[in-house]
mmCIF file of C-alpha atoms in Angstrom:
data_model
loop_
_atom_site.group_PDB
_atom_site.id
_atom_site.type_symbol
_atom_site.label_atom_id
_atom_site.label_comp_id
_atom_site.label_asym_id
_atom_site.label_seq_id
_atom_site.Cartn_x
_atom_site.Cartn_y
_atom_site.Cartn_z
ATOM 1 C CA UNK T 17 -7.477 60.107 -22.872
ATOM 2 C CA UNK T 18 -5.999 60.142 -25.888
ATOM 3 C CA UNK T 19 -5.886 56.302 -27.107
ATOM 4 C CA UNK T 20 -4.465 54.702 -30.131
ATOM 5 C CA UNK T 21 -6.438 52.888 -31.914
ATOM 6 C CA UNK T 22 -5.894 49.381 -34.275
ATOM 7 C CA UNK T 23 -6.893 48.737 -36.899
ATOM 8 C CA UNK T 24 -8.732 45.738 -37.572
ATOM 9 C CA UNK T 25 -10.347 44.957 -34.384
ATOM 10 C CA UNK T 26 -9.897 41.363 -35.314
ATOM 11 C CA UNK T 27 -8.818 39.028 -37.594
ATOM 12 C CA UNK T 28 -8.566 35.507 -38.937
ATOM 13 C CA UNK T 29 -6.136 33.965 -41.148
ATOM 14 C CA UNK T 30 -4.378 30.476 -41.814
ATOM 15 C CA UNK T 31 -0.894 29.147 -41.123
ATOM 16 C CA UNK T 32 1.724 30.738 -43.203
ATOM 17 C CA UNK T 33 -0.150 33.985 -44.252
ATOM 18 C CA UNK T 34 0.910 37.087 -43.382
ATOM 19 C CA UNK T 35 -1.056 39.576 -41.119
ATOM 20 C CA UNK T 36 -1.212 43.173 -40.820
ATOM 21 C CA UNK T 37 -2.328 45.303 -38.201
ATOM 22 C CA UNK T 38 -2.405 49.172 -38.044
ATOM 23 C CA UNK T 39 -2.493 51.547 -35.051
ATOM 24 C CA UNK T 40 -3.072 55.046 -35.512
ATOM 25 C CA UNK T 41 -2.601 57.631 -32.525
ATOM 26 C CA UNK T 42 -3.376 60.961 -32.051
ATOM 27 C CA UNK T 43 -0.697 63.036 -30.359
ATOM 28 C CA UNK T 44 3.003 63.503 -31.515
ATOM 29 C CA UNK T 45 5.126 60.895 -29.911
ATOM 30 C CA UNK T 46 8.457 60.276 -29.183
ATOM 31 C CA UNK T 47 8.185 56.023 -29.861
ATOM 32 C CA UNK T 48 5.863 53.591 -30.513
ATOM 33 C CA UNK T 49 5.786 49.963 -29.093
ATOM 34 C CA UNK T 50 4.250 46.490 -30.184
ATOM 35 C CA UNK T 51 2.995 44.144 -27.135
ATOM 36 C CA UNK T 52 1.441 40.990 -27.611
ATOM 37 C CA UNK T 53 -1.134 39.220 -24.943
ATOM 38 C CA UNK T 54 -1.753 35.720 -25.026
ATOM 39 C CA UNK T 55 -5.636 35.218 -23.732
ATOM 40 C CA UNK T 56 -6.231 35.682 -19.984
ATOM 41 C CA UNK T 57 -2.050 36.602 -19.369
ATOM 42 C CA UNK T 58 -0.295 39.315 -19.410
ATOM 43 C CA UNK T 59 1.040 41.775 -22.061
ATOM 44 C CA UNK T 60 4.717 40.890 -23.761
ATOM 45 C CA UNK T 61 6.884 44.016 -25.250
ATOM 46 C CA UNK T 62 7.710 42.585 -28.946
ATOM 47 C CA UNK T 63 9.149 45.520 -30.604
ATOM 48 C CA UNK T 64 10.174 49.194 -29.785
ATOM 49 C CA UNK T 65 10.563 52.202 -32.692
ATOM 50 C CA UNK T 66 11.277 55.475 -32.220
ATOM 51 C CA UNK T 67 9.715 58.315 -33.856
ATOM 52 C CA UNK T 68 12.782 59.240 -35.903
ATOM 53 C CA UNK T 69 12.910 55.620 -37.413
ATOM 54 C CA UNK T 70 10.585 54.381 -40.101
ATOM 55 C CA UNK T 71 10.884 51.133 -40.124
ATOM 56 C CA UNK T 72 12.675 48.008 -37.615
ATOM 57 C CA UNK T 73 12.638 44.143 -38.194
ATOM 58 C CA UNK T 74 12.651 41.524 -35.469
ATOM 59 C CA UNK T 75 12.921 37.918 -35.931
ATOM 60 C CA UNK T 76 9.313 37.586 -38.589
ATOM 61 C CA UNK T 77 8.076 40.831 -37.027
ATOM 62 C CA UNK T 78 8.160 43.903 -39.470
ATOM 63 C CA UNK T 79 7.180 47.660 -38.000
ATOM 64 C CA UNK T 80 6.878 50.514 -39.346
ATOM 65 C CA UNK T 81 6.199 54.520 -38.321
ATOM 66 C CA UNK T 82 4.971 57.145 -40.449
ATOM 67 C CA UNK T 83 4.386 60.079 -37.710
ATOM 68 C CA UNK T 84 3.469 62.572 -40.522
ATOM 69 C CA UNK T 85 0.300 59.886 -40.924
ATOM 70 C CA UNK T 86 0.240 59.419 -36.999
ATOM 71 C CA UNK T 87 0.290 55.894 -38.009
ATOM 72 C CA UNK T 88 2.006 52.190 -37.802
ATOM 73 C CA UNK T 89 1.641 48.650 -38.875
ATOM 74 C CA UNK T 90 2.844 45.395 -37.509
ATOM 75 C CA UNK T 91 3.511 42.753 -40.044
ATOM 76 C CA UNK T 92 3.841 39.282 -38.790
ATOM 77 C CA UNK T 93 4.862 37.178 -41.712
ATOM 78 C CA UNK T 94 4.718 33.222 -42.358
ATOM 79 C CA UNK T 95 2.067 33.255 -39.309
ATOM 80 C CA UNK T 96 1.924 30.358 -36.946
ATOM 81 C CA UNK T 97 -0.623 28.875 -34.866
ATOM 82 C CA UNK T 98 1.297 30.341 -31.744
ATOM 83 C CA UNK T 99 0.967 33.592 -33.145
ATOM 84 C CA UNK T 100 -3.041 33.717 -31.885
ATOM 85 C CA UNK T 101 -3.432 36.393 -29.465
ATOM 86 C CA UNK T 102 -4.031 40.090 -29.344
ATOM 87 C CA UNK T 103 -1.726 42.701 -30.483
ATOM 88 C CA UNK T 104 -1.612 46.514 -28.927
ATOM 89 C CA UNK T 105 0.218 49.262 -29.593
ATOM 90 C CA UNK T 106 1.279 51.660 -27.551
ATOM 91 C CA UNK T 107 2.764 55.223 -27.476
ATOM 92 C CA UNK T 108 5.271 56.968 -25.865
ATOM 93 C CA UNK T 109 5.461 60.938 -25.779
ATOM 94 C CA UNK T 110 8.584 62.855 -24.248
ATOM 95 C CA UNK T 111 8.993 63.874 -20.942
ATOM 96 C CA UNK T 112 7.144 60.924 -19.420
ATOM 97 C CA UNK T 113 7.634 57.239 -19.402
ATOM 98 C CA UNK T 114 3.844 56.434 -19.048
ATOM 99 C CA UNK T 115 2.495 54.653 -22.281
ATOM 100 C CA UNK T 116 -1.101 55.345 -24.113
ATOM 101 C CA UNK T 117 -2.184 51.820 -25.049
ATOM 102 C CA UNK T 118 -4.661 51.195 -28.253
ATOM 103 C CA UNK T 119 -7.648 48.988 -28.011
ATOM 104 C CA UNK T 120 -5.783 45.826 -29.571
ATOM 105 C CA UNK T 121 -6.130 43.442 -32.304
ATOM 106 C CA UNK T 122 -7.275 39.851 -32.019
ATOM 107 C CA UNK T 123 -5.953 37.513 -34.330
ATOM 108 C CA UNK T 124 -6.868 34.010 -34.883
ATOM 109 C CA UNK T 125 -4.347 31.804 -36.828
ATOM 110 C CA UNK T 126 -5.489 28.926 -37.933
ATOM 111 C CA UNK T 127 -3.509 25.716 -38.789
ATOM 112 C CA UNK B 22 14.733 37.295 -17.057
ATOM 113 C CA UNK B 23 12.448 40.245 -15.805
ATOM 114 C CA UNK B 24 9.696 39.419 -12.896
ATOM 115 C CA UNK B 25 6.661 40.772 -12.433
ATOM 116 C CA UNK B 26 5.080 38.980 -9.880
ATOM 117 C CA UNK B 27 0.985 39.907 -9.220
ATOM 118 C CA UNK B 28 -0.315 38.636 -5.659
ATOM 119 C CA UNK B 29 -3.528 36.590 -6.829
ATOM 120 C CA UNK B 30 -4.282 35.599 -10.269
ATOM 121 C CA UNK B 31 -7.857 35.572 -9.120
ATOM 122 C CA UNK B 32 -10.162 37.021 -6.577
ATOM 123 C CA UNK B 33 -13.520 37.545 -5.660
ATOM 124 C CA UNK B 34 -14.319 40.403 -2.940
ATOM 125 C CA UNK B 35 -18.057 41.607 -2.319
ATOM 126 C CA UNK B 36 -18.932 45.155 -1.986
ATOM 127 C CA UNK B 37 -17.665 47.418 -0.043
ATOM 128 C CA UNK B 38 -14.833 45.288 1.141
ATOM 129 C CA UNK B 39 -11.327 47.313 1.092
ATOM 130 C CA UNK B 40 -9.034 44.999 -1.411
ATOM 131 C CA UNK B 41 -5.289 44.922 -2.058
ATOM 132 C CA UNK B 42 -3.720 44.385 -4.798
ATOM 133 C CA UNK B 43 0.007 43.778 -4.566
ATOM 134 C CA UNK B 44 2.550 43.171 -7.159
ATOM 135 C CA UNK B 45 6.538 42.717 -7.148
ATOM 136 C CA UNK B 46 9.302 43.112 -9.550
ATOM 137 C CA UNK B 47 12.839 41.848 -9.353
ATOM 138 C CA UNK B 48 14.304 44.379 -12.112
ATOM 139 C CA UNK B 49 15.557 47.709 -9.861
ATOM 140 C CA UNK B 50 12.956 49.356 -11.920
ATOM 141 C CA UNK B 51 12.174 52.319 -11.295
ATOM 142 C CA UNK B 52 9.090 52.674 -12.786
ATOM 143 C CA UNK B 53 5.837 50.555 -11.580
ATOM 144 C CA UNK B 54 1.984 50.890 -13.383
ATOM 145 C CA UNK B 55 -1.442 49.656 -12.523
ATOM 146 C CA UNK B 56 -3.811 49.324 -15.565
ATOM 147 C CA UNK B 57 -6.931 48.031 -15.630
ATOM 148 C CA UNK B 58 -8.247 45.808 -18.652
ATOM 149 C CA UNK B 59 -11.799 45.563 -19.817
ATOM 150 C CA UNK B 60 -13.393 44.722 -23.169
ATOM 151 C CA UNK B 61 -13.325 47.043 -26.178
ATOM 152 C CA UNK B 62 -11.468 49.396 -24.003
ATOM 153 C CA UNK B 63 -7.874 47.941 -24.161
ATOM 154 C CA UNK B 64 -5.404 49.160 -20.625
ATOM 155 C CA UNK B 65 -6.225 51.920 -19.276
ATOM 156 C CA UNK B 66 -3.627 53.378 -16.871
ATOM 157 C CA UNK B 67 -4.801 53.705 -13.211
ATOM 158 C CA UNK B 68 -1.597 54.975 -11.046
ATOM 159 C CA UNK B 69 1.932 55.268 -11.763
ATOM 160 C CA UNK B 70 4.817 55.539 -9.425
ATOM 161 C CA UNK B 71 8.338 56.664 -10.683
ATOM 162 C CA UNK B 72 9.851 56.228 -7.498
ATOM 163 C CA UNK B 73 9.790 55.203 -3.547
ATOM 164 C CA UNK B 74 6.920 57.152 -2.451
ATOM 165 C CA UNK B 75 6.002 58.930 -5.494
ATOM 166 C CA UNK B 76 2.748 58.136 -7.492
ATOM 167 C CA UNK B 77 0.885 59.960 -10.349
ATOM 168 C CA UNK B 78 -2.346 59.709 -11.361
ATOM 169 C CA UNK B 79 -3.739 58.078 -14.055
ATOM 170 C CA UNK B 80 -6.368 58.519 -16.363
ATOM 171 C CA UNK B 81 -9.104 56.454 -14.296
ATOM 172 C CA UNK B 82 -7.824 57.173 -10.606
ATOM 173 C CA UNK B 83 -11.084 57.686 -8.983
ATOM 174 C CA UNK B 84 -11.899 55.018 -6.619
ATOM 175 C CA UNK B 85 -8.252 53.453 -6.255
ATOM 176 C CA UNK B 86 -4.859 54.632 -4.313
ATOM 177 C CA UNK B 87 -2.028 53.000 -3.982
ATOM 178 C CA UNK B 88 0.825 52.551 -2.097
ATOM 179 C CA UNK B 89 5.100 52.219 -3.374
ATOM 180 C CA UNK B 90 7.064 51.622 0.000
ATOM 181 C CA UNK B 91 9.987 49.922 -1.121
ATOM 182 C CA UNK B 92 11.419 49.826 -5.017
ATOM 183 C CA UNK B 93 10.299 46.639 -5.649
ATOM 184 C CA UNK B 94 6.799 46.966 -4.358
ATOM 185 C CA UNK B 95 3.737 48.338 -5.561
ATOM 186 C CA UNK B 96 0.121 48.170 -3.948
ATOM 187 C CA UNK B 97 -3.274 49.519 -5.761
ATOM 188 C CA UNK B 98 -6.124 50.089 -3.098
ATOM 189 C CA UNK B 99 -9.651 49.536 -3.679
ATOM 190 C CA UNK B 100 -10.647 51.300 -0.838
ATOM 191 C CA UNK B 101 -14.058 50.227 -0.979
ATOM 192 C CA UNK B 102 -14.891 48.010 -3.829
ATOM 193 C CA UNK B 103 -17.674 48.571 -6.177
ATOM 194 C CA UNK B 104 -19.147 46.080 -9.168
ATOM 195 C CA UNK B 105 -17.928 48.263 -11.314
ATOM 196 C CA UNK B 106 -14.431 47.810 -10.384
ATOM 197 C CA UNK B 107 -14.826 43.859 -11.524
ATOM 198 C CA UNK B 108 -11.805 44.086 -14.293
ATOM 199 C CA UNK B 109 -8.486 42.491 -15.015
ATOM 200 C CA UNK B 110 -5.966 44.063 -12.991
ATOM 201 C CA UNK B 111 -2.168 44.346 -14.217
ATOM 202 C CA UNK B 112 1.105 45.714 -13.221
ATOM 203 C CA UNK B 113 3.800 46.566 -14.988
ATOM 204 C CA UNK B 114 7.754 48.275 -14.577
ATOM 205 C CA UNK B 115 10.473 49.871 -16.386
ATOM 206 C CA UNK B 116 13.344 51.815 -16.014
ATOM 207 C CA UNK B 117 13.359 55.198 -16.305
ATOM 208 C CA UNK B 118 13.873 57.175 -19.882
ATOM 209 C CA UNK B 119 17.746 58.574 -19.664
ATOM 210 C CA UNK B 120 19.537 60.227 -22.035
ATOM 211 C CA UNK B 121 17.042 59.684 -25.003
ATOM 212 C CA UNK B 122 16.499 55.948 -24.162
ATOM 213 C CA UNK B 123 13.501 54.495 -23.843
ATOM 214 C CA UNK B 124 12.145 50.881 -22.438
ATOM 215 C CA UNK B 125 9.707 48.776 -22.723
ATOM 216 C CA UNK B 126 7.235 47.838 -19.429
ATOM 217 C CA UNK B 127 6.968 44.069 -18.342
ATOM 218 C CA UNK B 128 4.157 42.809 -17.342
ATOM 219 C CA UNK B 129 2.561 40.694 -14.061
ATOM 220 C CA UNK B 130 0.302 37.744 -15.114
ATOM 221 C CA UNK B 131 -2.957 40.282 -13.713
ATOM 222 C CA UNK B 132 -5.328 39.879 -11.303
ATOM 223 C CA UNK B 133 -8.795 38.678 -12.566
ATOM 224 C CA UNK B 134 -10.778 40.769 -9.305
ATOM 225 C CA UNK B 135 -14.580 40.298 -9.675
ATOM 226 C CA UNK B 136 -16.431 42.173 -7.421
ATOM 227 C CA UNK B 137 -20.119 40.728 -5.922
#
């Protein structure tokens, strides 16, 4: 298997801070997504880039791509106490629509 | 809004017991996934069907099967559960890729299966 991996495995931070999260993969890919996972539920698609894009904006989400790195980050800024959950990446290569997931991120918001 | 519906949010089975999991989506997808979820290990992709009838495996396939008789339907097989299979159990769907366009899966609520 070749999974992604984020980057940190968790992480705690107040209201209104910002937090980063990294995922770094290890094949070439053809997009990367953003899913979020509230605890116990199941996984919600936040955010879809493709490889030839380096960075996309949704709502206070911020991604971006750098596939000579293998790399991306999620940015959630002004956080919320809504925003606690865990965060996973996942990749997309050509010539098949199954995904590689990463191991996730847990953050912890705190108000 | 997209459905994914899972049969059970939570079961208990003891060993050796054949188990079905069943989950339905209201999308046309084309594409439906198992995954299994465990700690420190993130999804990990058991079966995946891209049409009626047609399955691929995974990267953990051994000790599942599954079953995609209609579009909307798609049934993973624990043909004779083990503690080891105790995980969370999802399902997700998409359409297919065409023409350089991609989609995102939606998700079922999972299955919580422990195994005794």
């Amino acid at each position: 298997s070749q999974q992604g991996e984020e980057d940190p495995q968790a992480l705690s931070i107040q209201e209104g801070e910002n937090a980063t999260m990294n995922c770094s993969y290890k094949t070439s890919i053809n997009n990367l997504q953003w899913y979020r996972q509230n605890s116990g539920r199941g996984l919600v698609h936040l955010i879809l880039i493709r490889s030839n894009e380096r960075e996309k904006h949704s709502g206070r989400l911020r991604v971006t791509l750098d596939t000579s790195k293998k790399s991306s980050s999620l940015l959630i800024t002004a956080s919320r106490a809504a925003d606690t959950a865990s965060y996973f990446c996942a990749t997309g290569r050509y010539n098949t629509d199954k995904l590689i997931f990463g191991t996730g991120t847990r953050l912890q918001v705190f108000p | 809004d997209v459905k994914v519906t899972q049969s059970s949010r939570y079961l208990v089975k003891r060993t050796g017991e054949k188990v079905f999991l069943e989950c339905v989506q209201d999308m046309d997808h084309e594409n439906m996934f198992w995954y299994r979820q465990d700690p420190g290990l993130g999804l990990r992709l058991i079966y995946f069907s891209y049409d009626v009838k047609m399955k691929e495996k995974g990267d953990i396939p051994e000790g599942y099967s599954v079953s995609r008789e209609k579009k909307e339907r798609f049934s993973l097989i624990l043909e004779s559960a083990s503690t080891n299979q105790t995980s969370m159990y999802l399902c997700a769907s998409s359409f297919r890729t065409l023409a350089g366009k991609e989609y995102e899966q939606y998700f079922g609520p999972g299955t919580r299966l422990t195994v005794t």
